[in-house]
Amino acid sequence: MDKIDICSLYLSELAQAFKEDGIPAFRAKQVYGWIIKGAGFDGMKNISADMKKQLAQKYTAADNVRIQETFISKKDGTKKFLFALGDGNIVEGVLMKYNYGNTLCISSQVGCKMGCAFCASTLGGCVRNLTAGEMHNMLILANALDADKEHRGVTNIVIMGSGEPMDNYDNVVKFLRLASSPDGLNISPRNISLSTCGVVPGIFKLMEEDLPITLAISLHAPTDDIRNQIMPVNRAFPLKELLPACAKYIERTKRRLVFEYALIGNMNSSVEHAKQLHKLVKGLMCHINLIPLNEVEESPLKPAKPSEVEAFIKTLEKLGVSATIRREMGSDIQGACGQLRRKYLGEDKR
Ligand code: SAH
């Protein structure tokens, strides 16, 4: 029988499972308290050796995922983790320090099947989905490691690592509820962003979840013609379906939406493209996050020139579109999606 991962359970579910085994409810509370601190059974100090042994036969604790390696940026203190999962798979996570708090960027799948032309995560395809417990376990570990003197730990989460969250919908939504549970790390949904490449049915589902998170859409192009060239998902869900879904999401949740737009040279970064982008999002309560393209070795796509980036954002500003350029974090430690995992697995052929 597969063991039950306590990181995948709410406290109420653990209490119920304990009850069925005749273990009193206060034990569930004690064990859960240790779990969210990142403990394995060995580290649970007020639990007897006998009970630890009993539990370890049926359950796994917060050591089901391990931090295999940590890379720390000398430039900005960004930490990049390689997490080793129970089955030996490796996924990445990144912890970025901002003035307002600490943001953990988390993966939702091992690899990705969406095939975006600029993205390293998708090069080896999708190996498997992450479970809610694995994502929660990674959060717990990063939080425990970083609970510094002020015990701030992780204050914000972005689901912007490897994988397409809408392709692993149920696990991702359970993870969001675990992370924001008052019995757990209690991270406010308002401090959580989820990014999708534009899987429209997922957007419609998410708006009904009553989760006041920020939805980010990887747009990256102002026309179907361009988007088709760099994002295969656009053939399934073209802009005439994606944009109305976004409008509906904003109307339903009353939450401002974010469009991510990576500026790629000779592709989507001219002043004309900025004008087209304005037309596309006009009237929507949204913000445009401009991302300088991170060069991926296997891809011929190049970042737009700094002067083009400047002209692009100026054009948007003049037209009244709210836009900022994303600060690059951890550029000295392979900060971009999927690059570090590939390096670790030796798939970048260097
Ligand atoms: N699959 C989801 C989650 C990934 S989020 C999505 O597509 O939104 C990671 C963000 O980084 C996405 O906006 C993605 O398009 C972007 N990205 C991927 N590779 C990049 C690169 N080389 N340079 C800049 N942004 C990149």
mmCIF file of C-alpha atoms and ligand atoms in Angstrom:
data_model
loop_
_atom_site.group_PDB
_atom_site.id
_atom_site.type_symbol
_atom_site.label_atom_id
_atom_site.label_comp_id
_atom_site.label_asym_id
_atom_site.label_seq_id
_atom_site.Cartn_x
_atom_site.Cartn_y
_atom_site.Cartn_z
ATOM 1 C CA MET A 1 0.000 0.000 0.000
ATOM 2 C CA ASP A 2 1.223 3.478 -0.856
ATOM 3 C CA LYS A 3 1.858 5.614 2.177
ATOM 4 C CA ILE A 4 -0.305 8.672 2.792
ATOM 5 C CA ASP A 5 1.551 11.974 2.445
ATOM 6 C CA ILE A 6 0.551 14.137 5.401
ATOM 7 C CA CYS A 7 1.573 17.226 3.414
ATOM 8 C CA SER A 8 -1.347 16.459 1.093
ATOM 9 C CA LEU A 9 -3.894 16.595 3.919
ATOM 10 C CA TYR A 10 -5.702 19.377 5.756
ATOM 11 C CA LEU A 11 -5.484 19.116 9.519
ATOM 12 C CA SER A 12 -9.138 18.008 9.547
ATOM 13 C CA GLU A 13 -8.340 15.151 7.149
ATOM 14 C CA LEU A 14 -5.381 14.039 9.260
ATOM 15 C CA ALA A 15 -7.524 14.140 12.399
ATOM 16 C CA GLN A 16 -10.132 11.980 10.659
ATOM 17 C CA ALA A 17 -7.502 9.452 9.541
ATOM 18 C CA PHE A 18 -6.038 9.330 13.072
ATOM 19 C CA LYS A 19 -9.516 8.854 14.510
ATOM 20 C CA GLU A 20 -10.027 5.787 12.344
ATOM 21 C CA ASP A 21 -6.796 4.384 13.817
ATOM 22 C CA GLY A 22 -7.828 5.275 17.373
ATOM 23 C CA ILE A 23 -5.264 8.072 17.723
ATOM 24 C CA PRO A 24 -6.597 11.087 19.663
ATOM 25 C CA ALA A 25 -7.263 14.350 17.833
ATOM 26 C CA PHE A 26 -4.677 16.369 19.797
ATOM 27 C CA ARG A 27 -1.997 14.122 18.271
ATOM 28 C CA ALA A 28 -3.074 15.207 14.802
ATOM 29 C CA LYS A 29 -2.638 18.807 15.867
ATOM 30 C CA GLN A 30 0.834 18.095 17.267
ATOM 31 C CA VAL A 31 1.945 16.163 14.188
ATOM 32 C CA TYR A 32 0.557 18.809 11.816
ATOM 33 C CA GLY A 33 2.412 21.501 13.779
ATOM 34 C CA TRP A 34 5.665 19.625 13.143
ATOM 35 C CA ILE A 35 4.831 19.001 9.509
ATOM 36 C CA ILE A 36 4.397 22.676 8.717
ATOM 37 C CA LYS A 37 7.753 23.349 10.382
ATOM 38 C CA GLY A 38 9.307 20.946 7.882
ATOM 39 C CA ALA A 39 9.924 17.950 10.180
ATOM 40 C CA GLY A 40 10.272 14.279 9.404
ATOM 41 C CA PHE A 41 8.932 11.852 12.025
ATOM 42 C CA ASP A 42 12.356 11.737 13.684
ATOM 43 C CA GLY A 43 12.189 15.431 14.439
ATOM 44 C CA MET A 44 8.798 15.321 16.195
ATOM 45 C CA LYS A 45 9.876 15.881 19.776
ATOM 46 C CA ASN A 46 6.647 15.390 21.725
ATOM 47 C CA ILE A 47 5.696 12.188 19.904
ATOM 48 C CA SER A 48 6.781 8.877 21.453
ATOM 49 C CA ALA A 49 9.160 6.561 19.626
ATOM 50 C CA ASP A 50 6.437 3.920 19.382
ATOM 51 C CA MET A 51 3.959 6.294 17.815
ATOM 52 C CA LYS A 52 6.565 7.620 15.367
ATOM 53 C CA LYS A 53 7.187 4.034 14.277
ATOM 54 C CA GLN A 54 3.464 3.396 13.913
ATOM 55 C CA LEU A 55 2.966 6.586 11.903
ATOM 56 C CA ALA A 56 5.961 5.995 9.643
ATOM 57 C CA GLN A 57 4.421 2.700 8.515
ATOM 58 C CA LYS A 58 1.362 4.407 7.131
ATOM 59 C CA TYR A 59 2.374 8.012 6.412
ATOM 60 C CA THR A 60 5.160 10.159 5.021
ATOM 61 C CA ALA A 61 6.074 13.473 6.720
ATOM 62 C CA ALA A 62 7.609 16.723 5.443
ATOM 63 C CA ASP A 63 10.773 14.873 4.401
ATOM 64 C CA ASN A 64 9.029 13.184 1.467
ATOM 65 C CA VAL A 65 10.677 15.904 -0.662
ATOM 66 C CA ARG A 66 14.307 16.885 -0.035
ATOM 67 C CA ILE A 67 16.319 19.938 -0.988
ATOM 68 C CA GLN A 68 18.969 18.348 -3.186
ATOM 69 C CA GLU A 69 20.920 21.525 -3.831
ATOM 70 C CA THR A 70 20.644 25.248 -3.124
ATOM 71 C CA PHE A 71 22.197 27.976 -5.255
ATOM 72 C CA ILE A 72 22.380 31.488 -3.825
ATOM 73 C CA SER A 73 22.698 34.512 -6.101
ATOM 74 C CA LYS A 74 25.571 36.801 -5.179
ATOM 75 C CA LYS A 75 23.721 39.638 -6.870
ATOM 76 C CA ASP A 76 20.441 39.696 -4.987
ATOM 77 C CA GLY A 77 20.283 36.803 -2.507
ATOM 78 C CA THR A 78 17.804 34.871 -4.657
ATOM 79 C CA LYS A 79 17.871 31.180 -3.748
ATOM 80 C CA LYS A 80 17.297 28.513 -6.325
ATOM 81 C CA PHE A 81 16.448 25.031 -5.075
ATOM 82 C CA LEU A 82 16.617 21.687 -6.751
ATOM 83 C CA PHE A 83 14.045 19.563 -4.951
ATOM 84 C CA ALA A 84 14.323 15.773 -5.111
ATOM 85 C CA LEU A 85 10.947 14.046 -5.066
ATOM 86 C CA GLY A 86 10.286 10.646 -3.492
ATOM 87 C CA ASP A 87 10.654 8.893 -6.865
ATOM 88 C CA GLY A 88 13.952 10.621 -7.675
ATOM 89 C CA ASN A 89 12.517 13.227 -10.053
ATOM 90 C CA ILE A 90 13.982 16.718 -9.756
ATOM 91 C CA VAL A 91 12.076 20.014 -9.864
ATOM 92 C CA GLU A 92 13.085 23.608 -9.325
ATOM 93 C CA GLY A 93 11.901 26.327 -7.002
ATOM 94 C CA VAL A 94 13.115 29.895 -6.544
ATOM 95 C CA LEU A 95 12.915 32.113 -3.470
ATOM 96 C CA MET A 96 13.163 35.832 -4.160
ATOM 97 C CA LYS A 97 13.572 38.484 -1.481
ATOM 98 C CA TYR A 98 11.718 41.722 -1.977
ATOM 99 C CA ASN A 99 11.160 44.598 0.421
ATOM 100 C CA TYR A 100 7.582 43.523 0.982
ATOM 101 C CA GLY A 101 8.375 39.889 1.669
ATOM 102 C CA ASN A 102 9.719 36.610 0.343
ATOM 103 C CA THR A 103 8.222 35.128 -2.806
ATOM 104 C CA LEU A 104 8.513 31.436 -3.588
ATOM 105 C CA CYS A 105 8.204 30.464 -7.244
ATOM 106 C CA ILE A 106 6.958 26.912 -7.395
ATOM 107 C CA SER A 107 6.632 24.290 -10.148
ATOM 108 C CA SER A 108 3.405 22.421 -10.840
ATOM 109 C CA GLN A 109 4.757 19.594 -13.034
ATOM 110 C CA VAL A 110 8.005 17.749 -13.720
ATOM 111 C CA GLY A 111 8.652 19.295 -17.137
ATOM 112 C CA CYS A 112 5.816 20.626 -19.290
ATOM 113 C CA LYS A 113 4.024 19.572 -22.454
ATOM 114 C CA MET A 114 2.879 22.966 -23.741
ATOM 115 C CA GLY A 115 5.804 23.459 -26.131
ATOM 116 C CA CYS A 116 6.334 27.248 -25.908
ATOM 117 C CA ALA A 117 9.240 28.097 -28.213
ATOM 118 C CA PHE A 118 11.145 30.235 -25.697
ATOM 119 C CA CYS A 119 10.833 28.015 -22.611
ATOM 120 C CA ALA A 120 13.400 25.530 -21.265
ATOM 121 C CA SER A 121 10.869 23.658 -19.083
ATOM 122 C CA THR A 122 9.126 22.106 -22.029
ATOM 123 C CA LEU A 123 12.170 20.796 -23.908
ATOM 124 C CA GLY A 124 11.992 17.292 -22.404
ATOM 125 C CA GLY A 125 8.180 17.128 -22.350
ATOM 126 C CA CYS A 126 6.062 16.501 -19.268
ATOM 127 C CA VAL A 127 7.245 13.654 -17.030
ATOM 128 C CA ARG A 128 4.401 13.807 -14.523
ATOM 129 C CA ASN A 129 2.165 16.027 -12.440
ATOM 130 C CA LEU A 130 3.238 17.106 -8.975
ATOM 131 C CA THR A 131 0.870 16.116 -6.188
ATOM 132 C CA ALA A 132 -0.639 18.722 -3.887
ATOM 133 C CA GLY A 133 1.451 17.210 -1.088
ATOM 134 C CA GLU A 134 4.699 17.602 -3.029
ATOM 135 C CA MET A 135 4.015 21.265 -3.801
ATOM 136 C CA HIS A 136 3.009 21.857 -0.165
ATOM 137 C CA ASN A 137 6.134 20.013 1.010
ATOM 138 C CA MET A 138 8.365 22.247 -1.150
ATOM 139 C CA LEU A 139 6.699 25.340 0.272
ATOM 140 C CA ILE A 140 7.140 24.028 3.811
ATOM 141 C CA LEU A 141 10.854 23.306 3.257
ATOM 142 C CA ALA A 142 11.585 26.690 1.668
ATOM 143 C CA ASN A 143 9.669 28.390 4.435
ATOM 144 C CA ALA A 144 11.483 26.507 7.208
ATOM 145 C CA LEU A 145 14.838 27.269 5.674
ATOM 146 C CA ASP A 146 14.094 30.913 5.316
ATOM 147 C CA ALA A 147 12.247 31.604 8.540
ATOM 148 C CA ASP A 148 14.985 34.075 9.457
ATOM 149 C CA LYS A 149 15.430 36.162 12.557
ATOM 150 C CA GLU A 150 12.128 37.902 11.982
ATOM 151 C CA HIS A 151 10.562 34.538 11.124
ATOM 152 C CA ARG A 152 9.124 35.910 7.965
ATOM 153 C CA GLY A 153 9.571 32.802 5.875
ATOM 154 C CA VAL A 154 7.596 32.644 2.646
ATOM 155 C CA THR A 155 4.998 35.425 2.414
ATOM 156 C CA ASN A 156 4.064 35.167 -1.284
ATOM 157 C CA ILE A 157 3.753 32.342 -3.791
ATOM 158 C CA VAL A 158 3.843 32.417 -7.565
ATOM 159 C CA ILE A 159 2.987 29.278 -9.538
ATOM 160 C CA MET A 160 5.432 30.265 -12.237
ATOM 161 C CA GLY A 161 7.948 27.449 -12.200
ATOM 162 C CA SER A 162 7.966 24.510 -14.581
ATOM 163 C CA GLY A 163 4.679 23.082 -15.754
ATOM 164 C CA GLU A 164 1.242 24.281 -16.768
ATOM 165 C CA PRO A 165 -0.910 24.557 -13.638
ATOM 166 C CA MET A 166 -4.182 24.205 -15.582
ATOM 167 C CA ASP A 167 -2.898 20.843 -16.834
ATOM 168 C CA ASN A 168 -2.678 19.688 -13.187
ATOM 169 C CA TYR A 169 -5.721 21.597 -12.012
ATOM 170 C CA ASP A 170 -7.042 19.613 -9.034
ATOM 171 C CA ASN A 171 -3.643 19.185 -7.377
ATOM 172 C CA VAL A 172 -2.773 22.849 -7.859
ATOM 173 C CA VAL A 173 -6.058 24.066 -6.391
ATOM 174 C CA LYS A 174 -5.717 21.735 -3.408
ATOM 175 C CA PHE A 175 -2.171 23.006 -2.905
ATOM 176 C CA LEU A 176 -3.439 26.608 -2.913
ATOM 177 C CA ARG A 177 -6.005 25.713 -0.248
ATOM 178 C CA LEU A 178 -3.403 23.854 1.851
ATOM 179 C CA ALA A 179 -0.966 26.773 1.633
ATOM 180 C CA SER A 180 -3.621 29.287 2.637
ATOM 181 C CA SER A 181 -5.176 27.161 5.385
ATOM 182 C CA PRO A 182 -5.102 28.822 8.831
ATOM 183 C CA ASP A 183 -3.949 25.440 10.228
ATOM 184 C CA GLY A 184 -1.021 25.506 7.824
ATOM 185 C CA LEU A 185 1.293 28.306 6.733
ATOM 186 C CA ASN A 186 -1.719 30.566 6.327
ATOM 187 C CA ILE A 187 -0.475 32.404 3.244
ATOM 188 C CA SER A 188 -3.131 34.818 2.083
ATOM 189 C CA PRO A 189 -4.552 33.962 -1.364
ATOM 190 C CA ARG A 190 -4.115 37.652 -2.155
ATOM 191 C CA ASN A 191 -0.374 36.992 -1.976
ATOM 192 C CA ILE A 192 -0.575 34.131 -4.463
ATOM 193 C CA SER A 193 -0.337 34.352 -8.268
ATOM 194 C CA LEU A 194 -1.007 31.564 -10.717
ATOM 195 C CA SER A 195 0.279 31.799 -14.264
ATOM 196 C CA THR A 196 -1.189 29.942 -17.241
ATOM 197 C CA CYS A 197 -0.237 29.873 -20.887
ATOM 198 C CA GLY A 198 -3.950 30.360 -21.625
ATOM 199 C CA VAL A 199 -5.823 27.095 -21.131
ATOM 200 C CA VAL A 200 -9.313 28.585 -21.384
ATOM 201 C CA PRO A 201 -11.376 25.856 -19.643
ATOM 202 C CA GLY A 202 -9.044 26.148 -16.639
ATOM 203 C CA ILE A 203 -9.654 29.899 -16.464
ATOM 204 C CA PHE A 204 -13.408 29.327 -16.360
ATOM 205 C CA LYS A 205 -13.036 26.713 -13.630
ATOM 206 C CA LEU A 206 -10.703 28.810 -11.516
ATOM 207 C CA MET A 207 -13.071 31.782 -11.426
ATOM 208 C CA GLU A 208 -15.605 29.602 -9.597
ATOM 209 C CA GLU A 209 -13.205 28.510 -6.822
ATOM 210 C CA ASP A 210 -13.677 31.533 -4.592
ATOM 211 C CA LEU A 211 -9.904 31.887 -4.287
ATOM 212 C CA PRO A 212 -8.923 35.582 -4.404
ATOM 213 C CA ILE A 213 -5.555 34.912 -6.031
ATOM 214 C CA THR A 214 -4.049 36.865 -8.937
ATOM 215 C CA LEU A 215 -4.361 35.203 -12.324
ATOM 216 C CA ALA A 216 -1.480 35.825 -14.711
ATOM 217 C CA ILE A 217 -1.760 35.001 -18.399
ATOM 218 C CA SER A 218 1.336 34.350 -20.498
ATOM 219 C CA LEU A 219 0.250 36.373 -23.502
ATOM 220 C CA HIS A 220 3.563 37.138 -25.236
ATOM 221 C CA ALA A 221 1.939 38.249 -28.510
ATOM 222 C CA PRO A 222 -0.673 40.756 -29.670
ATOM 223 C CA THR A 223 -1.942 38.718 -32.650
ATOM 224 C CA ASP A 224 -2.836 35.091 -33.370
ATOM 225 C CA ASP A 225 -0.328 35.100 -36.172
ATOM 226 C CA ILE A 226 2.585 35.782 -33.820
ATOM 227 C CA ARG A 227 1.201 33.790 -30.901
ATOM 228 C CA ASN A 228 0.788 30.704 -33.099
ATOM 229 C CA GLN A 229 4.484 30.865 -33.935
ATOM 230 C CA ILE A 230 5.681 30.769 -30.331
ATOM 231 C CA MET A 231 2.858 29.163 -28.309
ATOM 232 C CA PRO A 232 1.181 26.000 -29.653
ATOM 233 C CA VAL A 233 -1.617 26.402 -27.072
ATOM 234 C CA ASN A 234 -2.884 29.325 -29.159
ATOM 235 C CA ARG A 235 -4.073 26.922 -31.851
ATOM 236 C CA ALA A 236 -6.413 25.308 -29.342
ATOM 237 C CA PHE A 237 -7.417 28.549 -27.591
ATOM 238 C CA PRO A 238 -6.879 31.545 -29.881
ATOM 239 C CA LEU A 239 -7.070 35.162 -28.716
ATOM 240 C CA LYS A 240 -10.760 35.468 -29.575
ATOM 241 C CA GLU A 241 -11.442 32.831 -26.917
ATOM 242 C CA LEU A 242 -8.694 33.763 -24.456
ATOM 243 C CA LEU A 243 -9.486 37.466 -24.099
ATOM 244 C CA PRO A 244 -13.225 37.008 -23.423
ATOM 245 C CA ALA A 245 -12.335 34.361 -20.806
ATOM 246 C CA CYS A 246 -10.020 36.913 -19.158
ATOM 247 C CA ALA A 247 -12.733 39.551 -19.206
ATOM 248 C CA LYS A 248 -15.146 37.100 -17.600
ATOM 249 C CA TYR A 249 -12.547 36.194 -14.955
ATOM 250 C CA ILE A 250 -12.115 39.851 -14.013
ATOM 251 C CA GLU A 251 -15.867 40.434 -13.923
ATOM 252 C CA ARG A 252 -16.510 37.346 -11.795
ATOM 253 C CA THR A 253 -13.627 37.738 -9.313
ATOM 254 C CA LYS A 254 -13.265 41.542 -9.323
ATOM 255 C CA ARG A 255 -9.511 40.886 -9.375
ATOM 256 C CA ARG A 256 -7.048 42.694 -11.592
ATOM 257 C CA LEU A 257 -5.425 40.329 -14.044
ATOM 258 C CA VAL A 258 -1.798 40.297 -15.126
ATOM 259 C CA PHE A 259 -0.600 39.692 -18.679
ATOM 260 C CA GLU A 260 2.973 38.493 -19.011
ATOM 261 C CA TYR A 261 4.704 39.568 -22.171
ATOM 262 C CA ALA A 262 8.262 38.469 -22.915
ATOM 263 C CA LEU A 263 9.919 40.857 -25.346
ATOM 264 C CA ILE A 264 11.538 38.879 -28.153
ATOM 265 C CA GLY A 265 13.652 40.537 -30.839
ATOM 266 C CA ASN A 266 12.188 40.545 -34.387
ATOM 267 C CA MET A 267 9.047 38.906 -33.073
ATOM 268 C CA ASN A 268 6.742 40.886 -30.796
ATOM 269 C CA SER A 269 8.656 43.921 -29.542
ATOM 270 C CA SER A 270 8.077 46.807 -31.993
ATOM 271 C CA VAL A 271 6.111 49.970 -31.297
ATOM 272 C CA GLU A 272 3.462 48.650 -33.697
ATOM 273 C CA HIS A 273 3.128 45.510 -31.539
ATOM 274 C CA ALA A 274 2.735 47.683 -28.438
ATOM 275 C CA LYS A 275 -0.143 49.496 -30.166
ATOM 276 C CA GLN A 276 -1.751 46.176 -31.106
ATOM 277 C CA LEU A 277 -1.356 44.995 -27.518
ATOM 278 C CA HIS A 278 -3.111 48.125 -26.271
ATOM 279 C CA LYS A 279 -6.033 47.437 -28.608
ATOM 280 C CA LEU A 280 -6.238 43.853 -27.384
ATOM 281 C CA VAL A 281 -6.431 44.634 -23.656
ATOM 282 C CA LYS A 282 -8.186 48.025 -23.820
ATOM 283 C CA GLY A 283 -10.903 48.295 -21.190
ATOM 284 C CA LEU A 284 -9.731 45.310 -19.136
ATOM 285 C CA MET A 285 -8.715 45.805 -15.494
ATOM 286 C CA CYS A 286 -5.205 44.508 -16.054
ATOM 287 C CA HIS A 287 -1.496 45.094 -15.729
ATOM 288 C CA ILE A 288 1.179 44.176 -18.252
ATOM 289 C CA ASN A 289 4.319 42.559 -16.906
ATOM 290 C CA LEU A 290 7.036 42.970 -19.501
ATOM 291 C CA ILE A 291 9.723 40.311 -19.199
ATOM 292 C CA PRO A 292 13.130 40.635 -20.815
ATOM 293 C CA LEU A 293 13.478 37.266 -22.580
ATOM 294 C CA ASN A 294 15.892 34.916 -20.852
ATOM 295 C CA GLU A 295 17.985 33.341 -23.539
ATOM 296 C CA VAL A 296 17.646 29.581 -23.720
ATOM 297 C CA GLU A 297 20.521 27.832 -25.464
ATOM 298 C CA GLU A 298 18.355 25.447 -27.464
ATOM 299 C CA SER A 299 16.193 28.266 -28.840
ATOM 300 C CA PRO A 300 17.073 30.700 -31.640
ATOM 301 C CA LEU A 301 14.912 33.421 -30.053
ATOM 302 C CA LYS A 302 16.776 36.456 -28.799
ATOM 303 C CA PRO A 303 15.794 39.150 -26.299
ATOM 304 C CA ALA A 304 14.641 42.507 -27.645
ATOM 305 C CA LYS A 305 17.214 45.317 -27.457
ATOM 306 C CA PRO A 306 17.025 47.598 -24.382
ATOM 307 C CA SER A 307 16.066 50.514 -26.667
ATOM 308 C CA GLU A 308 13.138 48.469 -28.044
ATOM 309 C CA VAL A 309 12.031 47.569 -24.521
ATOM 310 C CA GLU A 310 12.114 51.258 -23.601
ATOM 311 C CA ALA A 311 10.086 52.288 -26.680
ATOM 312 C CA PHE A 312 7.598 49.458 -26.052
ATOM 313 C CA ILE A 313 6.803 50.452 -22.475
ATOM 314 C CA LYS A 314 6.707 54.163 -23.375
ATOM 315 C CA THR A 315 4.133 53.433 -26.058
ATOM 316 C CA LEU A 316 1.967 51.482 -23.615
ATOM 317 C CA GLU A 317 2.245 54.219 -20.995
ATOM 318 C CA LYS A 318 1.259 56.877 -23.506
ATOM 319 C CA LEU A 319 -1.805 54.848 -24.394
ATOM 320 C CA GLY A 320 -2.733 54.558 -20.709
ATOM 321 C CA VAL A 321 -1.908 50.871 -20.252
ATOM 322 C CA SER A 322 -0.474 49.964 -16.838
ATOM 323 C CA ALA A 323 2.844 48.213 -17.443
ATOM 324 C CA THR A 324 6.133 47.494 -15.683
ATOM 325 C CA ILE A 325 9.320 45.707 -16.646
ATOM 326 C CA ARG A 326 9.946 42.662 -14.475
ATOM 327 C CA ARG A 327 13.128 42.945 -12.467
ATOM 328 C CA GLU A 328 15.513 40.168 -13.294
ATOM 329 C CA MET A 329 16.321 38.073 -10.232
ATOM 330 C CA GLY A 330 18.973 35.401 -9.864
ATOM 331 C CA SER A 331 20.329 35.811 -13.394
ATOM 332 C CA ASP A 332 23.683 34.409 -12.236
ATOM 333 C CA ILE A 333 22.067 31.151 -11.053
ATOM 334 C CA GLN A 334 19.992 30.121 -14.079
ATOM 335 C CA GLY A 335 16.913 31.911 -12.768
ATOM 336 C CA ALA A 336 14.700 31.148 -15.770
ATOM 337 C CA CYS A 337 12.212 28.313 -16.003
ATOM 338 C CA GLY A 338 13.626 24.848 -16.326
ATOM 339 C CA GLN A 339 17.210 25.869 -17.055
ATOM 340 C CA LEU A 340 18.715 24.592 -13.845
ATOM 341 C CA ARG A 341 16.956 21.244 -13.887
ATOM 342 C CA ARG A 342 18.215 20.633 -17.413
ATOM 343 C CA LYS A 343 21.718 21.517 -16.367
ATOM 344 C CA TYR A 344 21.450 19.124 -13.431
ATOM 345 C CA LEU A 345 20.145 16.297 -15.593
ATOM 346 C CA GLY A 346 22.849 17.001 -18.170
ATOM 347 C CA GLU A 347 20.248 17.546 -20.869
ATOM 348 C CA ASP A 348 21.712 20.803 -22.053
ATOM 349 C CA LYS A 349 24.583 18.775 -23.588
ATOM 350 C CA ARG A 350 27.373 20.799 -22.045
HETATM 351 N N1 SAH B 1 2.884 27.297 -17.807
HETATM 352 C C1 SAH B 1 2.578 28.495 -17.111
HETATM 353 C C2 SAH B 1 3.491 28.695 -15.931
HETATM 354 C C3 SAH B 1 4.903 29.049 -16.272
HETATM 355 S S1 SAH B 1 5.124 30.627 -15.654
HETATM 356 C C4 SAH B 1 2.604 29.678 -18.062
HETATM 357 O O1 SAH B 1 2.932 29.470 -19.206
HETATM 358 O O2 SAH B 1 2.213 30.758 -17.681
HETATM 359 C C5 SAH B 1 6.608 31.119 -16.250
HETATM 360 C C6 SAH B 1 6.544 32.387 -17.055
HETATM 361 O O3 SAH B 1 7.827 32.598 -17.629
HETATM 362 C C7 SAH B 1 5.569 32.293 -18.212
HETATM 363 O O4 SAH B 1 5.009 33.548 -18.473
HETATM 364 C C8 SAH B 1 6.485 31.884 -19.339
HETATM 365 O O5 SAH B 1 5.908 32.159 -20.573
HETATM 366 C C9 SAH B 1 7.716 32.690 -19.029
HETATM 367 N N2 SAH B 1 8.935 32.194 -19.637
HETATM 368 C C10 SAH B 1 9.281 30.944 -19.958
HETATM 369 N N3 SAH B 1 10.485 30.895 -20.542
HETATM 370 C C11 SAH B 1 10.927 32.161 -20.577
HETATM 371 C C12 SAH B 1 12.121 32.779 -21.066
HETATM 372 N N4 SAH B 1 13.076 32.069 -21.634
HETATM 373 N N5 SAH B 1 12.226 34.109 -20.933
HETATM 374 C C13 SAH B 1 11.253 34.849 -20.361
HETATM 375 N N6 SAH B 1 10.115 34.324 -19.879
HETATM 376 C C14 SAH B 1 9.950 33.001 -20.011
#
